Amino acid sequence: MQASSEQPLTPSRERLVALASCAVMVAVLAALSLVAIPLPISPVPMTLQTLGVFLAGGLLGPGLGVLTVAVYILVGVAGVPVFAGGEAGLGVILGPKGGYVVGFLLSVFLVGMAARAVGPKWRGGRCVMAMLVGLVAATAVVYVCGAGWLMLVAGMEVRQAIVVGVLPFAPGDVIKIAAAAALIPSVQRARALRRS
Amino acid sequence: MSGGCAESADVAAGQGADVRLRSGSLAVGQYLPGSSVLHRIDPRVKLGISVVYACLLFVVIGWWGMATMALGLVAGVAISRVPVMYLWRFLRPFVVILVITLFFQAMSLPGEVLLALGPFRFTTAGLAQGGVVVTRLLLLLLSGALLVVTTPPVAVTDAIAWYFRPLRRVGVPSGDVALVMSLALRFIPVLMTESDQLVKAQRARGIALTIRSPLRSGRALLPLVVPLFVLGFRRAEELADAMLSRCYRGTEGRTHYREMRLAPVDAVWLLTALVWFGCALVLGRGWVGW
């Protein structure tokens, strides 16, 4: 991943495909952030933004996953409406909801590490359990960053930040964790089928 | 040869901008073409000023500093000649959370009770502090919006890539970040259209994209997410092959279709901003004894 002077000028096909996949994942992440699904159990509609972050980590691995989320944030800062609900700009990152977006950087890394630990063999309950642990940890990190930033920026107390910034999203996130654990192997299988 | 490659890649990014403008759902909260002084400032200077401004908002405390910060931003909005209603669209999604913030802040401090509604006691001191916090957040959102409204995304990403360049020495793959950013700008409108078509296509097949039980959620999203990823990764491979067959040679020493040049005017604006930030600091931190 390092751009040093010893590296040949023309990048290898593998490397270029990896970088192009990151760009595509940024676009997929943007598309998923705009999808809003109404939930019968929560007043907040669920966006698929965190699902996209989980999938980026699970499919690209920790390094490329972090690159993907970093570029997603930068493109949003540059004014393309890629954040949840079609928001954009530097104010979104530093504003009240900014902690979640920055938390994605850590969570994509965690999911990537979990996916790497689990490896390409996906059969068996133990692998699913390991993936679930990684996903729950990633979600917890997003909550800590999001609620922590909310406390800092909006001057809320812990309990207020949890009521405003964690509880409304919890039902959707349970769904997304389950979905990510099911989807990551499906997409990998579909890609493997296409290659062969 | 490599110059030609770079040019075609940048032109491709330019076409992406066109597609984006044509797609209806993406037109919200976007760059508004114009010819004002603010539109013409070098994007690097604009980005730098915006970032410093945003950071300064957290350093400056009290009404005097906030007023200085707000005054400068209002002047900027006036110079840009962007309709106020256009900027309001950036703030609207945050109204609820700002009201909640003010509500909590107004109760947080003890003191003279201004208004008591049942268990809620709003104090004057709390309301004043909440006012500062909400003003800070509003200015933060507005300044980010002003940058985005007066600068095309490609120019901002070029500016970001320029600021990232020195970070290469500490191991940040800045060339990769720049490449992925320009490719992402090109891919976003394409995949937005494709996901829109996917939703319609799956609905036409009678698939309901609503979730009834958490246990079956993965299955419910399967017909949407799996094709989206498979399509996306196929495009990535096609793009990599296309770039290699057009002799793409990496980001090192690549030329640009649009060169960023600092004009004397930019120095004037930079100086103005510095003076303005200085004033805000002096007034905001109470460094003048009055």
Coordinates of N, CA and C in Angstrom, one line a residue, chain A residues 45-184:
Chain A
P45 N -36.3 5.8 10.6 CA -36.1 4.9 9.5 C -34.7 4.4 9.5
M46 N -34.5 3.2 9.1 CA -33.2 2.6 9.0 C -32.5 2.9 7.7
T47 N -31.3 3.5 7.7 CA -30.6 3.6 6.5 C -29.6 2.4 6.5
L48 N -29.1 2.1 5.3 CA -28.2 1.0 5.2 C -26.7 1.4 5.3
Q49 N -26.5 2.6 5.8 CA -25.1 3.2 5.9 C -24.2 2.2 6.7
T50 N -24.5 1.9 7.9 CA -23.6 1.0 8.7 C -23.5 -0.4 8.1
L51 N -24.5 -0.8 7.4 CA -24.4 -2.1 6.7 C -23.3 -2.0 5.6
G52 N -23.3 -0.9 4.9 CA -22.3 -0.7 3.9 C -20.9 -0.7 4.5
V53 N -20.8 0.0 5.7 CA -19.5 0.0 6.4 C -19.0 -1.4 6.8
F54 N -20.0 -2.2 7.3 CA -19.7 -3.6 7.7 C -19.2 -4.4 6.5
L55 N -19.9 -4.2 5.4 CA -19.6 -5.0 4.2 C -18.3 -4.6 3.6
A56 N -18.0 -3.3 3.7 CA -16.7 -2.8 3.2 C -15.6 -3.5 3.9
G57 N -15.7 -3.6 5.2 CA -14.7 -4.2 6.0 C -14.6 -5.7 5.8
G58 N -15.8 -6.3 5.7 CA -15.8 -7.8 5.5 C -15.3 -8.2 4.2
L59 N -15.6 -7.4 3.2 CA -15.2 -7.8 1.8 C -13.8 -7.4 1.4
L60 N -13.4 -6.2 1.9 CA -12.1 -5.7 1.4 C -11.0 -5.9 2.4
G61 N -11.3 -6.2 3.7 CA -10.3 -6.4 4.7 C -10.0 -5.1 5.4
P62 N -9.2 -5.1 6.5 CA -9.0 -3.9 7.3 C -8.4 -2.7 6.6
G63 N -7.3 -2.9 5.8 CA -6.5 -1.8 5.2 C -7.4 -1.1 4.2
L64 N -7.8 -1.9 3.2 CA -8.6 -1.3 2.1 C -10.0 -0.7 2.6
G65 N -10.5 -1.4 3.6 CA -11.7 -0.9 4.2 C -11.6 0.4 4.8
V66 N -10.5 0.7 5.6 CA -10.2 2.0 6.1 C -10.1 3.0 5.0
L67 N -9.3 2.6 4.0 CA -9.1 3.6 2.8 C -10.5 3.9 2.3
T68 N -11.4 2.9 2.1 CA -12.7 3.2 1.5 C -13.5 4.2 2.4
V69 N -13.5 3.9 3.7 CA -14.3 4.8 4.6 C -13.7 6.2 4.6
A70 N -12.4 6.3 4.6 CA -11.7 7.6 4.6 C -12.1 8.4 3.4
V71 N -12.1 7.7 2.2 CA -12.4 8.4 1.0 C -13.9 8.8 1.0
Y72 N -14.7 7.9 1.5 CA -16.2 8.2 1.6 C -16.4 9.5 2.4
I73 N -15.6 9.6 3.6 CA -15.8 10.8 4.4 C -15.3 12.1 3.6
L74 N -14.1 11.9 2.9 CA -13.5 13.1 2.2 C -14.5 13.5 1.0
V75 N -15.0 12.5 0.3 CA -15.9 12.9 -0.8 C -17.2 13.6 -0.2
G76 N -17.6 13.2 0.9 CA -18.8 13.8 1.6 C -18.4 15.3 2.0
V77 N -17.2 15.4 2.5 CA -16.7 16.8 2.9 C -16.7 17.6 1.6
A78 N -16.3 17.0 0.5 CA -16.2 17.8 -0.8 C -17.5 18.2 -1.4
G79 N -18.6 17.7 -0.7 CA -19.9 18.3 -1.2 C -20.8 17.3 -1.9
V80 N -20.3 16.1 -2.1 CA -21.2 15.1 -2.8 C -22.1 14.5 -1.7
P81 N -23.5 14.6 -1.9 CA -24.4 14.2 -0.8 C -24.4 12.7 -0.5
V82 N -23.3 12.2 0.1 CA -23.2 10.7 0.3 C -23.6 10.3 1.7
F83 N -23.7 11.2 2.7 CA -24.0 10.8 4.1 C -25.4 10.5 4.2
A84 N -25.8 9.8 5.3 CA -27.2 9.3 5.5 C -28.1 10.5 5.2
G85 N -29.2 10.3 4.5 CA -30.2 11.3 4.2 C -29.7 12.3 3.2
G86 N -28.6 12.0 2.5 CA -28.1 12.9 1.4 C -27.5 14.2 1.9
E87 N -26.9 14.1 3.1 CA -26.2 15.3 3.7 C -24.8 15.4 3.1
A88 N -24.2 16.6 3.2 CA -22.8 16.7 2.8 C -22.2 17.9 3.5
G89 N -20.9 18.0 3.4 CA -20.1 19.1 3.9 C -19.3 18.9 5.2
L90 N -18.4 19.8 5.4 CA -17.5 19.7 6.6 C -18.3 19.7 7.9
G91 N -19.4 20.5 7.9 CA -20.3 20.7 9.0 C -20.9 19.4 9.5
V92 N -21.1 18.5 8.6 CA -21.7 17.2 9.0 C -20.7 16.4 9.9
I93 N -19.4 16.4 9.4 CA -18.4 15.7 10.2 C -18.1 16.3 11.5
L94 N -18.1 17.6 11.6 CA -17.8 18.2 12.9 C -19.1 18.6 13.7
G95 N -20.2 18.4 13.0 CA -21.5 18.8 13.7 C -21.9 17.7 14.7
P96 N -23.2 17.8 15.2 CA -23.6 16.9 16.2 C -23.6 15.4 15.9
K97 N -23.8 15.1 14.6 CA -23.8 13.6 14.2 C -22.5 13.1 13.7
G98 N -21.5 14.0 13.8 CA -20.2 13.7 13.2 C -19.5 12.5 13.8
G99 N -19.7 12.3 15.1 CA -19.0 11.2 15.7 C -19.2 9.8 15.1
Y100 N -20.4 9.6 14.7 CA -20.8 8.3 14.1 C -19.9 8.1 12.9
V101 N -19.8 9.1 12.0 CA -19.1 8.9 10.7 C -17.6 8.7 11.0
V102 N -17.1 9.3 12.0 CA -15.6 9.1 12.3 C -15.5 7.7 13.0
G103 N -16.5 7.3 13.7 CA -16.5 6.0 14.3 C -16.5 4.9 13.3
F104 N -17.0 5.1 12.1 CA -17.0 4.1 11.0 C -15.6 3.7 10.7
L105 N -14.6 4.7 10.8 CA -13.2 4.4 10.5 C -12.7 3.2 11.4
L106 N -13.0 3.3 12.7 CA -12.6 2.3 13.6 C -13.4 1.0 13.4
S107 N -14.7 1.1 13.1 CA -15.6 0.0 13.0 C -15.2 -0.9 11.8
V108 N -14.9 -0.2 10.7 CA -14.6 -0.9 9.4 C -13.3 -1.7 9.7
F109 N -12.4 -1.1 10.5 CA -11.1 -1.9 10.8 C -11.5 -3.1 11.6
L110 N -12.3 -3.0 12.6 CA -12.7 -4.1 13.4 C -13.3 -5.2 12.6
V111 N -14.3 -4.9 11.7 CA -15.0 -5.9 10.9 C -14.0 -6.5 10.0
G112 N -13.1 -5.7 9.4 CA -12.1 -6.3 8.5 C -11.2 -7.3 9.3
M113 N -10.8 -6.9 10.5 CA -9.9 -7.9 11.3 C -10.7 -9.2 11.6
A114 N -12.0 -9.0 11.9 CA -12.8 -10.2 12.2 C -12.9 -11.1 11.0
A115 N -13.2 -10.5 9.8 CA -13.3 -11.2 8.6 C -12.0 -11.9 8.3
R116 N -10.9 -11.3 8.5 CA -9.6 -11.9 8.2 C -9.3 -13.1 9.2
A117 N -9.7 -12.9 10.4 CA -9.5 -14.0 11.4 C -10.4 -15.2 11.0
V118 N -11.6 -14.9 10.6 CA -12.5 -16.0 10.2 C -12.0 -16.7 9.0
G119 N -11.4 -16.0 8.0 CA -10.9 -16.6 6.8 C -11.9 -16.9 5.8
P120 N -11.5 -17.5 4.7 CA -12.4 -17.8 3.6 C -13.4 -18.9 3.9
K121 N -13.1 -19.7 4.9 CA -14.0 -20.9 5.2 C -15.1 -20.4 6.1
W122 N -16.3 -20.4 5.6 CA -17.5 -19.8 6.3 C -18.4 -20.8 6.9
R123 N -18.2 -22.1 6.6 CA -19.2 -23.0 7.2 C -19.0 -23.2 8.7
G124 N -20.0 -23.5 9.4 CA -19.9 -23.8 10.8 C -20.3 -22.6 11.7
G125 N -20.9 -23.0 12.8 CA -21.4 -21.9 13.8 C -20.3 -21.1 14.4
R126 N -19.1 -21.7 14.6 CA -18.1 -20.9 15.3 C -17.6 -19.7 14.4
C127 N -17.6 -19.9 13.1 CA -17.2 -18.8 12.3 C -18.2 -17.7 12.3
V128 N -19.5 -18.0 12.3 CA -20.6 -17.0 12.4 C -20.5 -16.3 13.7
M129 N -20.2 -17.0 14.8 CA -20.1 -16.4 16.1 C -19.0 -15.4 16.1
A130 N -17.8 -15.8 15.5 CA -16.7 -14.8 15.5 C -17.0 -13.6 14.7
M131 N -17.7 -13.8 13.6 CA -18.1 -12.6 12.8 C -19.1 -11.7 13.6
L132 N -20.0 -12.4 14.3 CA -21.0 -11.6 15.1 C -20.3 -10.8 16.2
V133 N -19.3 -11.4 16.8 CA -18.6 -10.7 17.9 C -17.9 -9.4 17.3
G134 N -17.3 -9.6 16.1 CA -16.6 -8.5 15.4 C -17.6 -7.4 15.1
L135 N -18.8 -7.8 14.6 CA -19.8 -6.8 14.2 C -20.4 -6.1 15.4
V136 N -20.6 -6.8 16.5 CA -21.2 -6.2 17.7 C -20.1 -5.2 18.2
A137 N -18.9 -5.6 18.3 CA -17.8 -4.7 18.7 C -17.8 -3.4 17.8
A138 N -17.9 -3.6 16.5 CA -17.8 -2.5 15.6 C -19.0 -1.5 15.8
T139 N -20.2 -2.1 16.1 CA -21.4 -1.2 16.4 C -21.2 -0.5 17.7
A140 N -20.6 -1.2 18.7 CA -20.4 -0.5 20.0 C -19.4 0.7 19.8
V141 N -18.4 0.5 19.0 CA -17.4 1.6 18.7 C -18.1 2.8 18.1
V142 N -19.0 2.5 17.1 CA -19.7 3.6 16.5 C -20.6 4.3 17.5
Y143 N -21.2 3.6 18.4 CA -22.0 4.3 19.4 C -21.2 5.1 20.4
V144 N -20.1 4.5 20.8 CA -19.2 5.3 21.8 C -18.7 6.6 21.1
C145 N -18.2 6.5 19.9 CA -17.8 7.7 19.2 C -18.9 8.7 19.0
G146 N -20.1 8.2 18.5 CA -21.2 9.0 18.2 C -21.7 9.7 19.4
A147 N -22.0 9.0 20.5 CA -22.6 9.5 21.7 C -21.5 10.4 22.4
G148 N -20.2 10.0 22.4 CA -19.2 10.8 23.0 C -19.1 12.2 22.3
W149 N -19.1 12.2 21.0 CA -19.0 13.4 20.3 C -20.2 14.3 20.5
L150 N -21.4 13.7 20.6 CA -22.6 14.4 20.9 C -22.5 15.1 22.3
M151 N -21.9 14.3 23.3 CA -21.7 14.9 24.6 C -20.8 16.1 24.5
L152 N -19.7 16.0 23.8 CA -18.7 17.0 23.7 C -19.3 18.3 22.9
V153 N -19.9 18.0 21.8 CA -20.3 19.1 20.9 C -21.6 19.8 21.4
A154 N -22.5 19.0 21.8 CA -23.8 19.5 22.2 C -23.9 19.7 23.7
G155 N -22.9 19.3 24.4 CA -22.9 19.5 25.9 C -23.9 18.7 26.6
M156 N -24.1 17.4 26.1 CA -25.1 16.6 26.8 C -24.5 15.7 27.8
E157 N -25.3 15.2 28.8 CA -24.8 14.3 29.7 C -24.9 12.9 29.1
V158 N -24.3 11.9 29.8 CA -24.2 10.5 29.3 C -25.6 10.0 29.0
R159 N -26.6 10.2 30.0 CA -27.9 9.6 29.8 C -28.6 10.2 28.7
Q160 N -28.5 11.6 28.6 CA -29.2 12.3 27.5 C -28.6 11.8 26.1
A161 N -27.3 11.7 26.0 CA -26.7 11.3 24.8 C -27.1 9.9 24.4
I162 N -27.3 9.0 25.4 CA -27.8 7.6 25.0 C -29.2 7.7 24.5
V163 N -30.1 8.5 25.2 CA -31.5 8.6 24.7 C -31.6 9.1 23.3
V164 N -30.8 10.2 23.0 CA -30.8 10.8 21.7 C -30.1 10.1 20.7
G165 N -28.9 9.6 21.1 CA -27.9 9.1 20.1 C -27.7 7.6 20.0
V166 N -28.3 6.8 20.9 CA -28.1 5.4 20.8 C -29.4 4.6 20.7
L167 N -30.3 4.8 21.6 CA -31.5 4.0 21.6 C -32.4 4.1 20.3
P168 N -32.5 5.2 19.6 CA -33.3 5.2 18.4 C -32.7 4.3 17.3
F169 N -31.4 4.1 17.4 CA -30.8 3.4 16.3 C -30.6 1.9 16.6
A170 N -30.8 1.5 17.9 CA -30.4 0.2 18.3 C -31.2 -0.9 17.5
P171 N -32.6 -0.7 17.4 CA -33.3 -1.8 16.7 C -32.8 -2.0 15.2
G172 N -32.6 -0.9 14.5 CA -32.0 -1.0 13.2 C -30.7 -1.7 13.1
D173 N -29.9 -1.4 14.1 CA -28.5 -2.0 14.1 C -28.5 -3.5 14.4
V174 N -29.5 -3.9 15.2 CA -29.6 -5.4 15.5 C -29.8 -6.1 14.1
I175 N -30.8 -5.5 13.4 CA -31.1 -6.0 12.1 C -29.9 -6.0 11.1
K176 N -29.1 -4.9 11.2 CA -28.0 -4.8 10.2 C -26.9 -5.7 10.6
I177 N -26.7 -6.0 11.9 CA -25.7 -6.9 12.3 C -26.0 -8.3 11.8
A178 N -27.3 -8.7 12.0 CA -27.7 -10.0 11.4 C -27.6 -10.0 9.9
A179 N -28.0 -8.9 9.3 CA -27.9 -8.9 7.8 C -26.5 -9.0 7.3
A180 N -25.5 -8.3 8.0 CA -24.2 -8.3 7.5 C -23.6 -9.7 7.7
A181 N -23.9 -10.4 8.8 CA -23.4 -11.7 9.0 C -23.9 -12.7 8.0
A182 N -25.1 -12.4 7.4 CA -25.6 -13.3 6.4 C -25.1 -12.9 5.0
L183 N -24.9 -11.6 4.8 CA -24.6 -11.1 3.5 C -23.2 -11.3 3.0
I184 N -22.2 -11.1 4.0 CA -20.8 -11.1 3.6 C -20.5 -12.5 2.9

